[in-house]
Short mmCIF file of C-alpha atoms in Angstrom, two decimals:
data_model
loop_
_atom_site.label_atom_id
_atom_site.label_comp_id
_atom_site.label_asym_id
_atom_site.label_seq_id
_atom_site.Cartn_x
_atom_site.Cartn_y
_atom_site.Cartn_z
CA MET A 26 -15.50 2.18 99.64
CA VAL A 27 -13.65 -0.33 97.56
CA ARG A 28 -16.21 -0.25 94.76
CA ALA A 29 -16.31 3.55 94.81
CA ARG A 30 -12.55 3.70 94.52
CA ALA A 31 -12.71 1.29 91.53
CA ILE A 32 -15.37 3.26 89.73
CA LEU A 33 -13.63 6.61 90.23
CA PRO A 34 -10.72 5.94 87.81
CA VAL A 35 -13.21 4.75 85.18
CA LEU A 36 -15.19 7.97 85.44
CA LEU A 37 -12.03 10.02 85.22
CA LEU A 38 -10.99 8.20 82.04
CA ALA A 39 -14.43 8.77 80.49
CA CYS A 40 -14.25 12.48 81.28
CA LEU A 41 -10.78 12.71 79.76
CA ALA A 42 -12.04 10.99 76.58
CA LEU A 43 -14.94 13.42 76.32
CA LEU A 44 -12.61 16.37 76.79
CA ALA A 45 -10.27 15.03 74.13
CA GLY A 46 -13.14 14.61 71.69
CA CYS A 47 -14.37 18.10 72.35
CA SER A 48 -10.90 19.56 71.96
CA GLY A 49 -10.43 17.69 68.61
CA ALA A 50 -13.78 18.84 67.27
CA GLY A 51 -12.99 22.36 68.40
CA ALA A 52 -9.65 22.24 66.63
CA ARG A 53 -11.29 21.06 63.45
CA ALA A 54 -13.93 23.73 63.74
CA GLU A 55 -11.28 26.42 64.24
CA SER A 56 -9.31 25.12 61.25
CA THR A 57 -12.36 25.32 59.00
CA GLY A 58 -13.23 28.75 60.23
CA ASP A 59 -17.00 28.11 60.32
CA GLY A 60 -17.26 27.17 64.00
CA GLY A 61 -18.31 23.61 63.11
CA ALA A 62 -21.68 24.70 61.79
CA GLY A 63 -21.24 22.61 58.59
CA LEU A 64 -20.30 19.39 60.38
CA THR A 65 -22.89 16.61 60.60
CA VAL A 66 -22.50 13.44 62.59
CA HIS A 67 -24.49 10.41 61.53
CA ARG A 68 -24.34 6.70 62.06
CA GLY A 69 -23.37 4.49 59.12
CA PRO A 70 -21.21 1.57 57.96
CA PHE A 71 -17.46 1.91 58.05
CA ARG A 72 -15.94 2.22 54.54
CA GLN A 73 -12.26 1.80 54.01
CA ARG A 74 -10.78 3.95 51.23
CA LEU A 75 -7.52 3.19 49.43
CA ILE A 76 -5.68 5.63 47.16
CA LEU A 77 -4.09 3.81 44.21
CA SER A 78 -1.54 5.41 41.91
CA GLY A 79 0.36 4.10 38.91
CA GLU A 80 -0.54 3.00 35.39
CA LEU A 81 -2.51 0.16 33.80
CA THR A 82 -0.64 -2.58 31.98
CA ALA A 83 -2.46 -4.98 29.69
CA GLU A 84 -2.17 -8.58 30.77
CA ARG A 85 -2.82 -9.70 27.21
CA GLY A 86 -2.80 -7.45 24.16
CA GLU A 87 -1.92 -6.89 20.53
CA THR A 88 0.95 -4.56 19.68
CA LEU A 89 0.38 -2.14 16.79
CA ASN A 90 3.64 -1.04 15.20
CA VAL A 91 4.46 1.61 12.63
CA PRO A 92 4.23 0.07 9.12
CA ARG A 93 7.38 -0.25 7.04
CA THR A 94 7.58 2.40 4.33
CA ASN A 95 10.22 4.18 2.29
CA ALA A 96 9.70 7.33 4.36
CA PHE A 97 12.29 8.02 7.07
CA GLN A 98 9.67 9.31 9.51
CA LEU A 99 5.89 9.18 9.65
CA THR A 100 3.65 11.81 11.21
CA ILE A 101 0.64 10.76 13.27
CA ARG A 102 -2.45 12.49 11.93
CA TRP A 103 -4.91 10.96 14.39
CA LEU A 104 -4.56 8.77 17.47
CA ALA A 105 -7.27 7.20 19.62
CA GLU A 106 -7.29 8.42 23.21
CA ASP A 107 -5.74 6.26 25.87
CA GLY A 108 -8.32 3.97 27.46
CA THR A 109 -10.81 4.14 24.56
CA PRO A 110 -12.77 0.89 24.12
CA VAL A 111 -12.72 -0.34 20.51
CA LYS A 112 -14.24 -3.11 18.45
CA ALA A 113 -12.39 -5.27 15.96
CA GLY A 114 -11.77 -3.22 12.81
CA ASP A 115 -12.16 0.18 14.46
CA PRO A 116 -9.48 2.76 13.52
CA VAL A 117 -6.82 3.28 16.17
CA VAL A 118 -4.00 5.23 14.47
CA ALA A 119 -3.94 7.19 11.22
CA PHE A 120 -0.60 8.34 9.79
CA ASP A 121 -0.18 11.19 7.34
CA ASN A 122 -0.41 9.83 3.78
CA SER A 123 -0.03 13.06 1.80
CA GLN A 124 3.39 12.08 0.45
CA PHE A 125 2.18 8.62 -0.55
CA SER A 126 -0.96 10.05 -2.18
CA SER A 127 1.10 12.39 -4.36
CA ASP A 128 3.38 9.51 -5.34
CA LEU A 129 0.31 7.43 -6.14
CA GLU A 130 -1.00 10.08 -8.52
CA GLU A 131 2.37 10.19 -10.28
CA LYS A 132 2.37 6.41 -10.62
CA ARG A 133 -1.14 6.51 -12.07
CA LEU A 134 -0.05 9.08 -14.64
CA THR A 135 2.96 6.91 -15.49
CA ALA A 136 0.72 3.87 -15.88
CA SER A 137 -1.66 5.83 -18.10
CA GLN A 138 1.24 6.91 -20.31
CA ALA A 139 2.53 3.33 -20.41
CA GLY A 140 -0.90 2.11 -21.49
CA SER A 141 -1.00 4.72 -24.24
CA ASP A 142 2.49 3.74 -25.42
CA LEU A 143 1.46 0.09 -25.46
CA ALA A 144 -1.59 0.84 -27.58
CA THR A 145 0.57 2.88 -29.99
CA ALA A 146 3.14 0.08 -30.20
CA GLU A 147 0.47 -2.53 -30.91
CA ALA A 148 -1.16 -0.34 -33.57
CA GLY A 149 2.24 0.34 -35.17
CA ARG A 150 3.01 -3.37 -35.13
CA LYS A 151 -0.21 -4.22 -36.95
CA THR A 152 0.34 -1.49 -39.53
CA SER A 153 3.96 -2.48 -40.14
CA GLN A 154 3.15 -6.17 -40.43
CA ALA A 155 0.32 -5.46 -42.85
CA GLU A 156 2.64 -3.36 -45.01
CA HIS A 157 5.42 -5.94 -45.06
CA ARG A 158 2.98 -8.77 -45.71
CA PHE A 159 1.70 -6.81 -48.70
CA ASN A 160 5.29 -6.46 -49.96
CA VAL A 161 5.79 -10.21 -49.56
CA GLU A 162 2.61 -11.00 -51.48
CA LYS A 163 3.59 -8.53 -54.17
CA ALA A 164 7.06 -10.07 -54.48
CA ARG A 165 5.51 -13.54 -54.60
CA SER A 166 3.18 -12.42 -57.39
CA GLU A 167 6.09 -10.97 -59.34
CA LEU A 168 7.95 -14.21 -58.85
CA GLU A 169 5.06 -16.22 -60.30
CA LYS A 170 4.99 -13.92 -63.33
CA ALA A 171 8.73 -14.26 -63.75
CA LYS A 172 8.49 -18.03 -63.52
CA ILE A 173 5.87 -18.10 -66.28
CA ALA A 174 7.96 -15.83 -68.48
CA ALA A 175 11.14 -17.80 -67.87
CA ALA A 176 9.41 -21.10 -68.61
CA VAL A 177 9.14 -20.27 -72.31
CA PRO A 178 11.56 -22.50 -74.22
CA PRO A 179 14.64 -20.75 -75.56
CA ASP A 180 13.83 -21.94 -79.07
CA LEU A 181 10.80 -19.66 -79.14
CA LEU A 182 12.61 -16.53 -78.01
CA ALA A 183 15.61 -14.56 -78.98
CA ARG A 184 18.63 -15.39 -76.91
CA ARG A 185 18.73 -11.94 -75.40
CA ASP A 186 15.04 -12.10 -74.38
CA TYR A 187 15.52 -15.52 -72.87
CA GLN A 188 18.47 -14.36 -70.81
CA GLU A 189 16.60 -11.29 -69.60
CA ARG A 190 13.67 -13.44 -68.48
CA GLN A 191 16.04 -15.72 -66.55
CA LEU A 192 17.63 -12.70 -64.86
CA ALA A 193 14.18 -11.36 -64.06
CA LEU A 194 13.33 -14.69 -62.42
CA GLN A 195 16.46 -14.53 -60.26
CA ARG A 196 15.68 -10.95 -59.26
CA ALA A 197 12.12 -11.90 -58.36
CA GLU A 198 13.36 -14.75 -56.18
CA THR A 199 15.81 -12.41 -54.47
CA GLU A 200 13.14 -9.75 -53.91
CA LEU A 201 10.80 -12.34 -52.40
CA ALA A 202 13.48 -13.65 -50.06
CA LYS A 203 14.36 -10.09 -49.06
CA ALA A 204 10.70 -9.19 -48.41
CA GLU A 205 10.20 -12.31 -46.28
CA GLU A 206 13.36 -11.54 -44.30
CA VAL A 207 12.21 -7.96 -43.70
CA LEU A 208 8.81 -9.23 -42.56
CA ALA A 209 10.37 -11.70 -40.12
CA THR A 210 12.81 -9.11 -38.75
CA GLU A 211 10.16 -6.45 -38.41
CA SER A 212 7.84 -8.91 -36.65
CA LYS A 213 10.53 -9.70 -34.08
CA VAL A 214 11.39 -6.04 -33.54
CA SER A 215 7.78 -4.95 -33.18
CA ALA A 216 6.98 -7.91 -30.91
CA THR A 217 9.94 -6.98 -28.71
CA GLY A 218 8.75 -3.36 -28.54
CA VAL A 219 5.26 -4.44 -27.58
CA ALA A 220 6.63 -6.82 -24.94
CA ILE A 221 8.74 -4.02 -23.43
CA GLN A 222 5.72 -1.73 -23.26
CA LYS A 223 3.71 -4.50 -21.58
CA ILE A 224 6.47 -4.97 -18.99
CA THR A 225 6.50 -1.22 -18.35
CA LEU A 226 2.73 -1.15 -17.92
CA ASP A 227 2.75 -4.18 -15.61
CA LYS A 228 5.48 -2.57 -13.53
CA SER A 229 3.47 0.64 -13.23
CA ARG A 230 0.38 -1.31 -12.17
CA ARG A 231 2.38 -3.18 -9.52
CA GLU A 232 3.72 0.10 -8.20
CA ILE A 233 0.18 1.47 -8.00
CA HIS A 234 -0.95 -1.65 -6.14
CA ASN A 235 1.97 -1.40 -3.71
CA ALA A 236 1.31 2.31 -3.16
CA GLU A 237 -2.36 1.64 -2.45
CA GLU A 238 -1.42 -1.09 0.03
CA ALA A 239 1.08 1.27 1.68
CA ILE A 240 -1.60 3.95 2.06
CA ASP A 241 -4.03 1.42 3.50
CA ALA A 242 -1.34 0.20 5.92
CA LEU A 243 -1.02 3.74 7.30
CA ASN A 244 -4.44 3.30 8.91
CA LEU A 245 -4.00 0.90 11.82
CA ARG A 246 -7.15 -0.85 13.00
CA ALA A 247 -7.95 -2.87 16.09
CA PRO A 248 -7.33 -6.58 15.44
CA ARG A 249 -9.93 -7.54 18.06
CA ASP A 250 -12.22 -6.07 20.71
CA GLY A 251 -10.46 -4.41 23.60
CA MET A 252 -9.14 -1.13 24.99
CA VAL A 253 -6.53 1.19 23.52
CA LEU A 254 -3.46 1.65 25.70
CA VAL A 255 -0.95 4.21 24.41
CA GLY A 256 2.61 3.23 25.23
CA THR A 257 5.34 5.61 26.40
CA HIS A 258 8.46 6.02 24.31
CA PRO A 259 11.47 5.34 26.56
CA PHE A 260 13.51 8.21 25.07
CA GLU A 261 10.93 10.82 24.06
CA GLU A 262 8.22 9.93 26.64
#
C-alpha cells in the first residue's frame, strides 16, 4: 500500500506531462492551420542559435580620404561595395575627373603655344644676332679701310683730302662702336625674351604634371590586401 501510494503521484505527473505536450502540439497545429501534417519529429544533436545584430568594425585598417584638390566638392563616380575583398592596388573609389580632364587639355594647349613661342623667339634671336654681327663685321671692314686711307702722310695729299680721311676714320670708329653696342644690347634683349619663354613653357609643363597627378589621385586604390568597409558620415549618414 505504501509503494502504491508513492507510485500514484508519479503516474499522475507523467500523465499531466503527456497532456501538456499534446495540448502544445495541438496548439501549434491549429496555429499553422495544417493539422500538424507537416511536422516531423526526429532525434538529433541540440544546436544553440544566437541572433547577432550590429555592424563590423575593422580592428586594424587603412583610411582612404578624399584627395586635396582645388575643387570645392568631388563627386563619387564609382565606389566598391561594402564588404568587398580587395588585393593591394585594386581600385576602391573613383571620383569624377571631367573638370580636371578639361583643365588638363587647356594646359596642354597652353604648353603647346608656349613651345611654339619659344621656338619663334629662338629663331628670331638667331636671325637678329646674325644680322647685327654682319653689321659689326661690315663696320669693322670700313674701319680698316678708313685706317689705311688715313695713314697716308699729309705731305702726299691735299689738306682738304687729308682732313676728310681723318673724319672718315672717326666716323668709322663711331659706327663700329655703335654696331657693337647694338649687337650686345640686342643679344641681351633676345636672351631675356628666350629665357621668359622657357620659364613659361616650364611652368606649363609643371601644371600639366600636377594636373595629371591630381587626376591619378582621384582613383583611390587599396594600399594592401583586405576588405572594403564603407564608413558612415555622421551628418549625412
